[in-house]
Tab-separated table of C-alpha atoms and ligand atoms in Angstrom:
chain	number	residue	atom	x	y	z
F	26	MET	CA	21.088	1.692	-37.550
F	27	TRP	CA	22.608	4.649	-39.360
F	28	ARG	CA	22.037	2.990	-42.750
F	29	SER	CA	18.319	2.810	-42.028
F	30	THR	CA	18.552	6.458	-41.048
F	31	THR	CA	19.742	7.305	-44.494
F	32	CYS	CA	17.033	5.365	-46.277
F	33	LEU	CA	14.291	7.095	-44.277
F	34	ARG	CA	15.875	10.458	-44.868
F	35	VAL	CA	15.903	9.676	-48.537
F	36	LYS	CA	12.164	9.086	-48.348
F	37	THR	CA	11.661	12.266	-46.374
F	38	ALA	CA	13.743	14.388	-48.677
F	39	LYS	CA	12.128	12.819	-51.742
F	40	ARG	CA	8.652	13.368	-50.258
F	41	VAL	CA	9.387	16.971	-49.626
F	42	LEU	CA	11.049	17.431	-52.963
F	43	GLY	CA	8.344	15.424	-54.710
F	44	ARG	CA	5.762	17.832	-53.297
F	45	LEU	CA	7.904	20.658	-54.532
F	46	ALA	CA	8.220	19.194	-58.006
F	47	GLN	CA	4.407	19.044	-58.237
F	48	ASP	CA	4.184	22.733	-57.507
F	49	LYS	CA	4.094	24.172	-61.052
F	50	GLY	CA	4.884	27.663	-59.837
F	51	ALA	CA	8.035	26.343	-58.260
F	52	ALA	CA	9.409	24.593	-61.317
F	53	SER	CA	12.295	27.015	-61.610
F	54	SER	CA	13.482	26.527	-58.026
F	55	SER	CA	12.912	22.774	-57.915
F	56	LYS	CA	16.441	22.141	-59.171
F	57	ALA	CA	17.881	24.305	-56.373
F	58	ALA	CA	15.656	22.597	-53.772
F	59	LEU	CA	16.547	19.199	-55.202
F	60	LYS	CA	20.215	20.063	-54.743
F	61	SER	CA	19.580	21.437	-51.271
F	62	GLY	CA	17.430	18.408	-50.381
F	63	ARG	CA	20.317	16.121	-51.180
F	64	THR	CA	22.603	18.387	-49.158
F	65	VAL	CA	20.224	18.175	-46.178
F	66	LEU	CA	20.125	14.404	-46.577
F	67	ALA	CA	23.910	14.104	-46.557
F	68	THR	CA	24.282	16.430	-43.572
F	69	GLN	CA	21.475	14.735	-41.598
F	70	ARG	CA	23.416	11.473	-41.847
F	71	ALA	CA	26.593	13.296	-40.783
F	72	TYR	CA	24.670	15.045	-37.990
F	73	TYR	CA	23.429	11.899	-36.356
F	74	SER	CA	26.762	10.118	-36.491
F	75	THR	CA	28.619	12.720	-34.427
F	76	ASN	CA	27.814	16.182	-33.270
F	77	THR	CA	31.169	17.786	-32.828
F	78	THR	CA	31.171	20.446	-35.468
F	79	PRO	CA	28.262	19.243	-37.537
F	80	ARG	CA	28.944	19.338	-41.220
F	81	TRP	CA	25.679	21.201	-41.601
F	82	ALA	CA	27.698	24.346	-41.006
F	83	SER	CA	29.171	23.977	-44.485
F	84	ALA	CA	25.854	22.718	-45.887
F	85	ALA	CA	23.967	25.657	-44.357
F	86	THR	CA	25.751	27.979	-46.748
F	87	ALA	CA	24.827	25.625	-49.611
F	88	LEU	CA	21.209	26.091	-48.461
F	89	LYS	CA	21.505	29.841	-48.802
F	90	SER	CA	20.368	29.424	-52.383
F	91	THR	CA	17.217	27.720	-51.105
F	92	PRO	CA	13.889	29.585	-50.964
F	93	ARG	CA	13.744	32.478	-48.481
F	94	HIS	CA	11.535	30.764	-45.877
F	95	LEU	CA	14.209	28.093	-45.285
F	96	SER	CA	16.691	30.621	-43.959
F	97	ASP	CA	16.637	32.484	-40.653
F	98	ASP	CA	14.369	35.343	-41.531
F	99	ARG	CA	13.248	37.909	-38.982
F	100	SER	CA	10.318	39.079	-41.025
F	101	GLU	CA	6.961	37.355	-40.582
F	102	ALA	CA	6.590	33.989	-42.242
F	103	SER	CA	6.025	34.068	-45.952
F	104	THR	CA	2.335	33.672	-46.648
F	105	SER	CA	2.839	30.582	-48.773
F	106	SER	CA	5.953	28.488	-48.730
F	107	ILE	CA	6.598	26.178	-51.627
F	108	LEU	CA	7.823	23.471	-49.223
F	109	ASP	CA	5.009	23.997	-46.688
F	110	LEU	CA	7.712	23.978	-44.027
F	111	PRO	CA	7.017	25.825	-40.765
F	112	THR	CA	8.700	29.200	-40.568
F	113	SER	CA	11.169	29.926	-37.792
F	114	ARG	CA	12.641	33.083	-36.396
F	115	ILE	CA	14.500	34.256	-33.312
F	116	ASP	CA	12.815	36.662	-30.950
F	117	ASP	CA	14.321	38.335	-27.911
F	118	ARG	CA	13.585	35.450	-25.500
F	119	GLN	CA	11.990	32.825	-27.713
F	120	VAL	CA	12.113	31.096	-31.089
F	121	ILE	CA	8.853	31.559	-32.957
F	122	ILE	CA	7.635	28.719	-35.166
F	123	GLY	CA	4.889	29.476	-37.657
F	124	TRP	CA	2.928	26.289	-38.385
F	125	ASP	CA	0.588	28.149	-40.716
F	126	PRO	CA	-0.293	31.813	-41.171
F	127	HIS	CA	-2.549	31.628	-38.084
F	128	THR	CA	-0.795	29.209	-35.749
F	129	TYR	CA	2.456	30.012	-33.958
F	130	SER	CA	4.359	28.355	-31.108
F	131	ARG	CA	6.981	30.078	-28.976
F	132	TYR	CA	9.844	28.194	-27.301
F	133	HIS	CA	12.121	29.908	-24.803
F	134	HIS	CA	15.772	29.807	-25.794
F	135	ILE	CA	16.739	28.246	-22.444
F	136	TRP	CA	14.037	25.603	-22.946
F	137	LEU	CA	15.286	24.666	-26.402
F	138	ARG	CA	18.920	24.496	-25.279
F	139	ASP	CA	17.988	22.378	-22.249
F	140	HIS	CA	16.052	20.005	-24.506
F	141	CYS	CA	18.762	19.461	-27.081
F	142	ARG	CA	18.963	15.757	-27.771
F	143	CYS	CA	22.189	15.537	-29.737
F	144	SER	CA	24.504	12.825	-28.507
F	145	GLU	CA	26.503	15.372	-26.482
F	146	CYS	CA	23.428	16.639	-24.598
F	147	PHE	CA	21.324	13.489	-24.310
F	148	HIS	CA	22.687	9.967	-23.917
F	149	PRO	CA	21.349	8.082	-26.962
F	150	VAL	CA	21.386	4.722	-25.181
F	151	THR	CA	20.261	5.598	-21.656
F	152	LYS	CA	17.971	8.455	-22.791
F	153	GLN	CA	19.300	10.590	-19.926
F	154	ARG	CA	20.157	14.274	-20.057
F	155	LEU	CA	23.900	14.908	-20.349
F	156	VAL	CA	23.832	18.657	-20.828
F	157	ASN	CA	24.330	20.457	-17.552
F	158	THR	CA	21.171	22.540	-17.375
F	159	PHE	CA	22.785	24.814	-14.820
F	160	GLU	CA	25.744	25.697	-17.014
F	161	ILE	CA	23.456	27.016	-19.742
F	162	PRO	CA	23.591	30.820	-19.459
F	163	PRO	CA	20.116	32.083	-18.487
F	164	GLY	CA	20.323	34.525	-21.360
F	165	VAL	CA	21.366	31.888	-23.934
F	166	LYS	CA	20.203	32.872	-27.422
F	167	PRO	CA	20.614	31.158	-30.807
F	168	VAL	CA	22.720	32.837	-33.461
F	169	HIS	CA	20.801	31.138	-36.252
F	170	VAL	CA	17.656	29.046	-36.802
F	171	GLU	CA	16.792	27.158	-39.950
F	172	SER	CA	13.599	25.350	-41.021
F	173	ARG	CA	14.733	22.006	-42.345
F	174	ALA	CA	12.725	19.286	-44.105
F	175	ASP	CA	12.093	17.325	-40.878
F	176	GLY	CA	12.621	19.875	-38.180
F	177	LEU	CA	14.187	22.977	-36.746
F	178	GLU	CA	17.936	23.478	-36.707
F	179	VAL	CA	19.303	25.853	-34.081
F	180	LYS	CA	22.883	27.102	-33.868
F	181	TRP	CA	24.056	28.253	-30.437
F	182	PRO	CA	26.844	30.716	-29.626
F	183	SER	CA	29.580	28.976	-27.660
F	184	SER	CA	33.322	28.451	-27.719
F	185	ARG	CA	32.639	25.242	-29.644
F	186	PRO	CA	29.908	25.529	-32.286
F	187	HIS	CA	26.868	23.607	-31.101
F	188	THR	CA	23.912	22.769	-33.292
F	189	SER	CA	20.575	21.379	-32.090
F	190	PHE	CA	17.843	19.722	-34.128
F	191	TYR	CA	14.193	19.306	-33.132
F	192	PRO	CA	11.713	17.323	-35.268
F	193	TRP	CA	8.639	19.338	-36.229
F	194	SER	CA	6.354	16.635	-34.846
F	195	TRP	CA	8.163	16.728	-31.496
F	196	LEU	CA	7.972	20.529	-31.332
F	197	GLN	CA	4.261	20.400	-32.065
F	198	GLN	CA	3.660	17.668	-29.487
F	199	ASN	CA	5.554	19.633	-26.813
F	200	SER	CA	4.340	23.096	-27.708
F	201	TYR	CA	3.574	24.853	-24.420
F	202	ASP	CA	3.002	28.389	-25.646
F	203	PRO	CA	0.359	27.650	-26.660
F	204	HIS	CA	-0.453	24.006	-25.960
F	205	LEU	CA	-1.461	22.454	-29.272
F	206	ALA	CA	-4.020	19.677	-29.702
F	207	ARG	CA	-2.364	16.318	-29.022
F	208	GLU	CA	-3.278	12.844	-30.086
F	209	PRO	CA	-6.099	11.735	-27.777
F	210	PRO	CA	-4.936	9.183	-25.188
F	211	GLN	CA	-6.222	5.626	-25.432
F	212	GLU	CA	-9.985	6.006	-24.972
F	213	LYS	CA	-11.512	4.476	-21.856
F	214	ILE	CA	-14.873	2.790	-22.264
F	215	LEU	CA	-16.918	3.178	-19.085
F	216	TRP	CA	-19.273	0.292	-18.422
F	217	GLY	CA	-22.035	-0.938	-16.133
F	218	ALA	CA	-23.758	-4.267	-15.663
F	219	LYS	CA	-24.472	-4.536	-19.401
F	220	ILE	CA	-20.780	-5.289	-20.064
F	221	LEU	CA	-21.946	-8.826	-19.275
F	222	GLN	CA	-23.164	-9.028	-22.877
F	223	SER	CA	-19.688	-8.667	-24.337
F	224	PRO	CA	-16.903	-8.485	-21.764
F	225	PRO	CA	-13.339	-7.872	-23.005
F	226	THR	CA	-11.659	-11.247	-23.436
F	227	VAL	CA	-8.485	-12.754	-24.858
F	228	THR	CA	-7.443	-16.361	-25.073
F	229	TYR	CA	-4.541	-17.860	-23.167
F	230	GLU	CA	-2.877	-18.646	-26.509
F	231	GLU	CA	-3.119	-15.004	-27.512
F	232	ALA	CA	-1.774	-13.807	-24.196
F	233	MET	CA	1.131	-16.240	-24.254
F	234	ALA	CA	2.001	-15.931	-27.977
F	235	GLU	CA	5.672	-15.010	-28.356
F	236	ASP	CA	5.066	-12.270	-30.916
F	237	ASP	CA	3.373	-10.275	-28.114
F	238	ARG	CA	0.504	-9.172	-30.355
F	239	GLY	CA	-1.943	-10.996	-28.085
F	240	LEU	CA	-0.294	-9.497	-25.017
F	241	PHE	CA	-0.779	-6.046	-26.561
F	242	LYS	CA	-4.454	-6.881	-27.241
F	243	TRP	CA	-4.862	-8.074	-23.649
F	244	LEU	CA	-3.299	-4.996	-22.033
F	245	SER	CA	-5.043	-2.670	-24.503
F	246	ASN	CA	-8.314	-4.171	-23.263
F	247	VAL	CA	-7.267	-3.517	-19.667
F	248	GLU	CA	-6.367	0.071	-20.568
F	249	LYS	CA	-9.718	0.563	-22.296
F	250	PHE	CA	-12.081	-1.321	-19.945
F	251	GLY	CA	-10.142	-1.636	-16.707
F	252	PHE	CA	-10.341	-5.437	-16.833
F	253	CYS	CA	-10.115	-8.407	-19.213
F	254	PHE	CA	-10.926	-12.115	-19.050
F	255	ILE	CA	-8.437	-14.703	-20.217
F	256	THR	CA	-10.004	-17.959	-21.373
F	257	GLY	CA	-8.404	-21.354	-21.844
F	258	VAL	CA	-5.916	-20.949	-18.994
F	259	PRO	CA	-4.654	-24.317	-17.732
F	260	PRO	CA	-6.262	-24.553	-14.246
F	261	THR	CA	-2.966	-24.655	-12.382
F	262	PRO	CA	-1.133	-22.122	-10.238
F	263	GLU	CA	1.964	-22.620	-12.403
F	264	ALA	CA	0.215	-21.634	-15.633
F	265	THR	CA	-1.503	-18.736	-13.879
F	266	GLU	CA	1.793	-17.465	-12.496
F	267	GLN	CA	3.382	-17.687	-15.946
F	268	LEU	CA	0.433	-15.772	-17.367
F	269	SER	CA	0.835	-13.077	-14.693
F	270	CYS	CA	4.525	-12.717	-15.481
F	271	ARG	CA	3.729	-11.959	-19.126
F	272	ILE	CA	2.670	-8.515	-17.890
F	273	GLY	CA	5.623	-7.871	-15.600
F	274	PHE	CA	7.268	-9.103	-12.449
F	275	ILE	CA	4.849	-9.954	-9.667
F	276	ARG	CA	4.571	-7.487	-6.806
F	277	GLU	CA	5.186	-9.302	-3.543
F	278	THR	CA	3.253	-8.148	-0.459
F	279	GLN	CA	2.533	-9.336	3.083
F	280	TYR	CA	0.309	-11.948	1.392
F	281	GLY	CA	3.322	-13.391	-0.391
F	282	ARG	CA	4.287	-13.276	-4.055
F	283	PHE	CA	1.974	-15.521	-6.075
F	284	TRP	CA	-1.040	-16.279	-3.955
F	285	ASP	CA	-2.912	-19.590	-3.856
F	286	PHE	CA	-5.524	-19.123	-1.172
F	287	THR	CA	-8.674	-20.512	0.384
F	288	SER	CA	-10.924	-19.796	3.382
F	289	ASP	CA	-8.540	-20.840	6.138
F	290	LEU	CA	-7.457	-17.446	7.496
F	291	ALA	CA	-3.929	-18.441	6.475
F	292	LYS	CA	-3.441	-14.692	6.261
F	293	GLY	CA	-5.076	-12.133	8.511
F	294	ASP	CA	-7.624	-10.870	6.021
F	295	THR	CA	-11.312	-11.546	5.313
F	296	ALA	CA	-10.326	-12.593	1.804
F	297	TYR	CA	-9.175	-15.794	3.537
F	298	THR	CA	-12.695	-16.505	4.830
F	299	THR	CA	-16.029	-17.507	3.250
F	300	MET	CA	-17.477	-14.038	3.818
F	301	ALA	CA	-18.969	-11.838	1.133
F	302	LEU	CA	-16.688	-8.920	0.207
F	303	GLY	CA	-18.292	-5.722	-1.060
F	304	ALA	CA	-16.889	-3.885	-4.062
F	305	HIS	CA	-13.445	-2.590	-3.135
F	306	THR	CA	-10.004	-1.867	-4.455
F	307	ASP	CA	-7.106	-3.647	-2.810
F	308	THR	CA	-4.169	-2.291	-0.829
F	309	THR	CA	-5.682	1.119	-0.073
F	310	TYR	CA	-3.307	1.028	2.936
F	311	PHE	CA	-0.277	1.217	0.617
F	312	THR	CA	1.057	4.597	-0.433
F	313	ASP	CA	1.181	3.063	-3.912
F	314	PRO	CA	-1.745	0.607	-4.246
F	315	CYS	CA	-1.138	-2.415	-6.442
F	316	GLY	CA	-1.814	-1.822	-10.118
F	317	LEU	CA	-3.257	-4.994	-11.628
F	318	GLN	CA	-4.762	-7.906	-9.788
F	319	LEU	CA	-5.139	-11.267	-11.493
F	320	PHE	CA	-7.585	-13.870	-10.174
F	321	HIS	CA	-8.003	-17.473	-11.340
F	322	LEU	CA	-10.476	-19.786	-9.570
F	323	LEU	CA	-8.812	-23.184	-9.510
F	324	SER	CA	-11.580	-25.161	-7.863
F	325	HIS	CA	-14.762	-24.943	-5.815
F	326	THR	CA	-16.158	-28.188	-4.494
F	327	ASP	CA	-18.860	-29.200	-2.005
F	328	GLY	CA	-20.445	-25.804	-1.982
F	329	SER	CA	-21.757	-22.811	-3.896
F	330	GLY	CA	-21.510	-19.034	-4.051
F	331	GLY	CA	-18.211	-17.202	-4.366
F	332	ALA	CA	-19.330	-15.299	-7.464
F	333	THR	CA	-17.028	-12.495	-8.551
F	334	LEU	CA	-18.208	-8.864	-8.585
F	335	LEU	CA	-16.684	-6.220	-10.848
F	336	VAL	CA	-17.654	-2.542	-10.804
F	337	ASP	CA	-16.197	0.194	-13.016
F	338	GLY	CA	-15.249	2.862	-10.483
F	339	PHE	CA	-14.808	5.430	-13.256
F	340	TYR	CA	-18.337	4.732	-14.514
F	341	VAL	CA	-19.840	5.057	-11.026
F	342	ALA	CA	-17.818	8.225	-10.361
F	343	SER	CA	-19.144	9.764	-13.589
F	344	ILE	CA	-22.713	9.148	-12.404
F	345	LEU	CA	-21.960	10.474	-8.911
F	346	LYS	CA	-20.487	13.620	-10.464
F	347	GLU	CA	-23.620	14.071	-12.560
F	348	LEU	CA	-26.187	13.353	-9.845
F	349	HIS	CA	-24.386	14.498	-6.684
F	350	PRO	CA	-21.586	16.945	-7.550
F	351	ASP	CA	-21.159	17.975	-3.910
F	352	ALA	CA	-20.608	14.366	-2.861
F	353	TYR	CA	-18.182	13.918	-5.763
F	354	ASP	CA	-16.282	16.971	-4.590
F	355	ILE	CA	-16.067	15.667	-1.005
F	356	LEU	CA	-14.819	12.253	-2.139
F	357	SER	CA	-12.260	14.041	-4.322
F	358	ARG	CA	-10.943	16.134	-1.420
F	359	VAL	CA	-11.206	14.267	1.864
F	360	PRO	CA	-8.325	11.829	2.528
F	361	VAL	CA	-9.280	8.389	3.833
F	362	PRO	CA	-6.814	6.572	6.102
F	363	ALA	CA	-6.557	2.794	5.818
F	364	HIS	CA	-4.667	-0.075	7.426
F	365	ALA	CA	-3.709	-3.722	7.032
F	366	ALA	CA	-3.184	-5.074	10.515
F	367	GLY	CA	-4.204	-8.714	10.289
F	368	GLU	CA	-0.690	-10.122	10.239
F	369	ALA	CA	1.383	-9.925	13.424
F	370	SER	CA	4.423	-9.289	11.252
F	371	ALA	CA	2.908	-6.375	9.372
F	372	LEU	CA	1.107	-3.126	10.135
F	373	TYR	CA	0.587	-1.116	6.965
F	374	THR	CA	-0.712	2.418	6.748
F	375	PRO	CA	-0.165	4.828	3.855
F	376	THR	CA	2.132	7.848	3.795
F	377	PRO	CA	0.845	10.426	4.576
F	378	ARG	CA	-1.011	8.742	7.432
F	379	LEU	CA	-4.322	10.323	6.454
F	380	GLY	CA	-4.150	8.530	3.153
F	381	TYR	CA	-5.711	9.708	-0.085
F	382	PRO	CA	-9.172	10.724	-1.321
F	383	VAL	CA	-11.487	8.083	-2.735
F	384	LEU	CA	-11.351	9.847	-6.112
F	385	ARG	CA	-7.912	11.034	-7.202
F	386	HIS	CA	-7.496	13.476	-10.064
F	387	GLN	CA	-4.798	14.919	-12.259
F	388	GLY	CA	-6.297	18.289	-13.091
F	389	GLU	CA	-9.875	17.603	-14.080
F	390	GLU	CA	-9.186	13.969	-15.021
F	391	LEU	CA	-10.126	11.157	-12.622
F	392	ILE	CA	-7.083	8.899	-12.531
F	393	GLN	CA	-7.651	6.588	-9.565
F	394	VAL	CA	-10.392	5.139	-7.396
F	395	ARG	CA	-9.347	4.024	-3.932
F	396	TRP	CA	-12.138	2.441	-1.909
F	397	ASN	CA	-12.205	-0.269	0.730
F	398	ASN	CA	-14.611	0.486	3.535
F	399	ASP	CA	-13.508	-2.613	5.463
F	400	ASP	CA	-9.886	-1.486	5.598
F	401	ARG	CA	-10.690	2.157	6.418
F	402	SER	CA	-9.186	3.543	9.646
F	403	VAL	CA	-10.517	6.159	12.060
F	404	MET	CA	-11.823	9.340	10.419
F	405	SER	CA	-10.493	11.622	13.144
F	406	HIS	CA	-9.349	14.374	10.797
F	407	LEU	CA	-12.777	15.464	9.597
F	408	GLU	CA	-13.888	18.978	10.427
F	409	PRO	CA	-16.864	18.535	12.778
F	410	SER	CA	-19.008	20.423	10.299
F	411	MET	CA	-17.987	17.912	7.622
F	412	VAL	CA	-18.706	14.652	9.432
F	413	GLU	CA	-22.324	14.211	8.390
F	414	ALA	CA	-21.641	15.529	4.897
F	415	TRP	CA	-18.848	12.990	4.470
F	416	TYR	CA	-21.054	10.095	5.533
F	417	ASP	CA	-23.768	11.392	3.241
F	418	ALA	CA	-21.264	11.465	0.375
F	419	ILE	CA	-20.064	7.896	0.903
F	420	ARG	CA	-23.673	6.726	1.230
F	421	LYS	CA	-24.412	8.211	-2.206
F	422	TRP	CA	-21.216	6.621	-3.579
F	423	TYR	CA	-22.119	3.236	-2.048
F	424	ALA	CA	-25.687	3.364	-3.380
F	425	LEU	CA	-24.347	3.808	-6.921
F	426	LEU	CA	-21.592	1.200	-6.463
F	427	THR	CA	-24.153	-1.392	-5.415
F	428	SER	CA	-26.841	-0.501	-7.932
F	429	ALA	CA	-27.997	-3.161	-10.395
F	430	ASP	CA	-26.855	-0.824	-13.160
F	431	SER	CA	-23.267	-0.846	-11.886
F	432	GLU	CA	-22.684	-4.385	-10.635
F	433	PHE	CA	-21.299	-6.968	-13.052
F	434	TRP	CA	-21.514	-10.385	-11.409
F	435	VAL	CA	-19.743	-13.352	-12.986
F	436	GLN	CA	-19.217	-16.866	-11.721
F	437	LEU	CA	-15.596	-17.648	-12.491
F	438	SER	CA	-14.663	-21.210	-13.295
F	439	PRO	CA	-11.335	-23.010	-13.645
F	440	GLY	CA	-9.744	-22.016	-16.939
F	441	THR	CA	-11.001	-18.450	-17.012
F	442	ALA	CA	-8.830	-15.887	-15.258
F	443	VAL	CA	-9.583	-12.192	-14.925
F	444	VAL	CA	-7.181	-9.286	-14.604
F	445	VAL	CA	-8.414	-6.044	-13.033
F	446	ASP	CA	-6.958	-2.524	-13.015
F	447	ASN	CA	-7.023	-1.992	-9.249
F	448	HIS	CA	-6.762	1.784	-9.774
F	449	ARG	CA	-10.101	1.860	-11.589
F	450	VAL	CA	-12.201	-1.300	-11.248
F	451	LEU	CA	-13.489	-2.487	-7.869
F	452	HIS	CA	-13.941	-6.184	-7.220
F	453	GLY	CA	-15.676	-8.293	-4.610
F	454	ARG	CA	-17.359	-11.656	-4.167
F	455	SER	CA	-20.468	-13.234	-2.778
F	456	ALA	CA	-20.322	-15.428	0.307
F	457	PHE	CA	-19.707	-19.098	-0.305
F	458	ASP	CA	-19.469	-22.459	1.356
F	459	GLY	CA	-17.525	-25.551	0.494
F	460	LYS	CA	-13.894	-25.715	-0.567
F	461	ARG	CA	-12.885	-22.824	-2.824
F	462	ARG	CA	-9.340	-22.326	-4.130
F	463	MET	CA	-8.350	-19.033	-5.781
F	464	CYS	CA	-4.923	-18.059	-7.056
F	465	GLY	CA	-3.454	-14.902	-8.534
F	466	ALA	CA	-1.013	-12.061	-8.197
F	467	TYR	CA	-0.533	-8.340	-7.994
F	468	ILE	CA	1.410	-6.450	-10.672
F	469	GLY	CA	2.647	-2.934	-9.929
F	470	ILE	CA	0.948	-0.107	-11.833
F	471	ASP	CA	4.324	1.021	-13.194
F	472	GLU	CA	5.222	-2.452	-14.463
F	473	TYR	CA	1.865	-2.660	-16.220
F	474	ARG	CA	2.217	0.769	-17.788
F	475	SER	CA	5.803	0.106	-18.832
F	476	LYS	CA	4.831	-3.121	-20.579
F	477	LEU	CA	1.937	-1.389	-22.333
F	478	ALA	CA	4.254	1.442	-23.343
F	479	ILE	CA	6.835	-0.811	-24.994
F	480	LEU	CA	4.108	-2.827	-26.716
F	481	SER	CA	2.593	0.445	-27.965
F	482	GLU	CA	6.050	1.477	-29.297
F	483	ARG	CA	5.986	-1.673	-31.418
F	484	PHE	CA	2.362	-2.087	-32.391
F	485	ALA	CA	0.812	1.385	-32.150
F	486	PRO	CA	3.599	4.003	-32.178
F	487	ASP	CA	2.484	7.578	-31.697
F	488	SER	CA	3.092	10.020	-34.545
F	489	VAL	CA	6.429	11.323	-33.224
F	490	VAL	CA	7.810	7.826	-32.631
F	491	HIS	CA	6.494	6.736	-36.019
F	492	GLU	CA	8.213	9.620	-37.759
F	493	THR	CA	11.521	9.658	-35.875
F	494	ALA	CA	12.086	5.992	-34.988
F	495	ALA	CA	14.104	5.182	-38.095
F	496	TYR	CA	16.620	8.019	-37.820
F	497	ALA	CA	16.763	8.695	-34.097
F	498	SER	CA	16.509	5.318	-32.412
F	499	VAL	CA	19.099	3.562	-30.322
F	500	ASN	CA	18.270	0.240	-28.656
F	501	GLY	CA	15.004	0.361	-30.574
F	502	ARG	CA	13.818	3.528	-28.833
F	503	SER	CA	13.576	6.943	-30.445
F	504	ILE	CA	15.242	9.732	-28.489
F	505	TRP	CA	12.074	11.698	-29.289
F	506	ASN	CA	9.720	9.180	-27.648
F	507	PRO	CA	6.973	11.254	-25.978
F	508	ALA	CA	7.533	9.375	-22.746
F	509	LEU	CA	10.980	10.964	-22.294
L	7	M3L	C1	-3.715	-11.523	-1.582
L	7	M3L	N1	-5.153	-11.503	-1.653
L	7	M3L	C2	-5.551	-10.813	-2.907
L	7	M3L	C3	-5.742	-12.800	-1.619
L	7	M3L	C4	-5.647	-10.894	-0.421
L	7	M3L	C5	-6.078	-9.478	-0.577
L	7	M3L	C6	-6.272	-8.790	0.689
L	7	M3L	C7	-7.380	-7.796	0.573
L	7	M3L	C8	-7.196	-6.599	1.421
L	7	M3L	N2	-8.333	-6.442	2.308
L	7	M3L	C9	-7.084	-5.406	0.520
L	7	M3L	O1	-8.102	-4.824	0.193
L	7	M3L	O2	-5.963	-5.076	0.097
L	8	AKG	O1	-11.950	-14.472	-3.342
L	8	AKG	C1	-12.235	-13.673	-4.247
L	8	AKG	O2	-12.963	-13.999	-5.203
L	8	AKG	C2	-11.735	-12.243	-4.188
L	8	AKG	C3	-11.062	-11.938	-2.901
L	8	AKG	C4	-10.734	-10.473	-2.865
L	8	AKG	O3	-11.540	-9.604	-3.010
L	8	AKG	C5	-9.348	-10.089	-2.712
L	8	AKG	O4	-8.547	-11.013	-2.547
L	8	AKG	O5	-9.079	-8.874	-2.756
């Protein structure tokens, strides 16, 4: 691992120095920078192997001969630095980084010390904090900061010299004063009935392929669209269970682990009947509703109906917000209690008992739709003045959910499974007769997101992971991974 560190650092140092060498005006200092670049390279390797008294201390003096902006300089950043490195200086309470003459970030000293990720302060394998946050003096202040090729070096006053290093990309990504533009999250494509023309689909071979590229494509589709078909699935519960487990371990509930069900009321729920089920999300009665839901129709004989309904709750919510902002606001505020009480051995209600709003947000962003009018409990917590407004709001919501523009109906058949993000996409079915056998499973939202995160590390690393993976990874995970 450390050898690969060196080779990447060679590239980094060469890239920086190469840029320098191109700068005609800097010809005279390129030799000094070349020397210092090599010094940085050697000390970086030393730094990441142990961080007792990092050998940078000796190298830092060697860097003194480097251009002014590389040293701790209290004056404003130089207007043009031949290495284009960010400037850094210590202020009373914060370290100021100058990304360019017009863009600065400020990091509190306590914040930087608490976020040191050297092997003494942050366990490189477990990715857990080792530094005792509460032993860091509130007034901690660096004695020296240095702009290095790949990041900021900070020396702290303590009985034992302690040096911290923060990659520039990580500092930019975590800038909080001010917040800097970050890479946009995976885009979500909102859809209505027209998704019928080209629904997201992967093949069973892709999903099962051992190199996981197809699995990444599958889950990327789910992240983007909220659902994805899987074609060519052997029409057996065994193959469907194996397919489910490609995402993560199955979440067992009062309906069992892997379900294989039909209309025999084997479980106390209308799903185990021939009734039509309107668009809903499952397990609204759980504090933590199931994340993904996989369905695979294994057979339907001597009858018809049982078509599958999918509705993009985020799409419908966006229209509700546009057309009926008051209703959107009510559905975003008023908690809706729910229950699962069809099994003698189970009586589920969420914590807190009043449940959660239909539309859940993080800040301004809609992050979850939770709607099952069949499983809703008594609305005894409404302010009397709100009762009619609440019913008016859900009527507007329901009208949009059930509009021809929103509803995507598909007749599943053996061999084609569908996975649905139960936090976004509602599902349902039309009534049916005859013998109909459906199988599937729930996957927890955290298991789904974890699998997508590790696949993204491999196939679509974000800029910080991309830049730091080679020199700061243990167990294949960079200590600077934005998830940490
Ligand atoms: C296990 N299986 C998916 C067949 C049954 C689902 C039960 C549906 C329940 N009314 C809910 O909305 O959670
Ligand atoms: O039987 C189906 O097609 C779907 C049943 C359902 O909505 C559910 O199990 O949540």
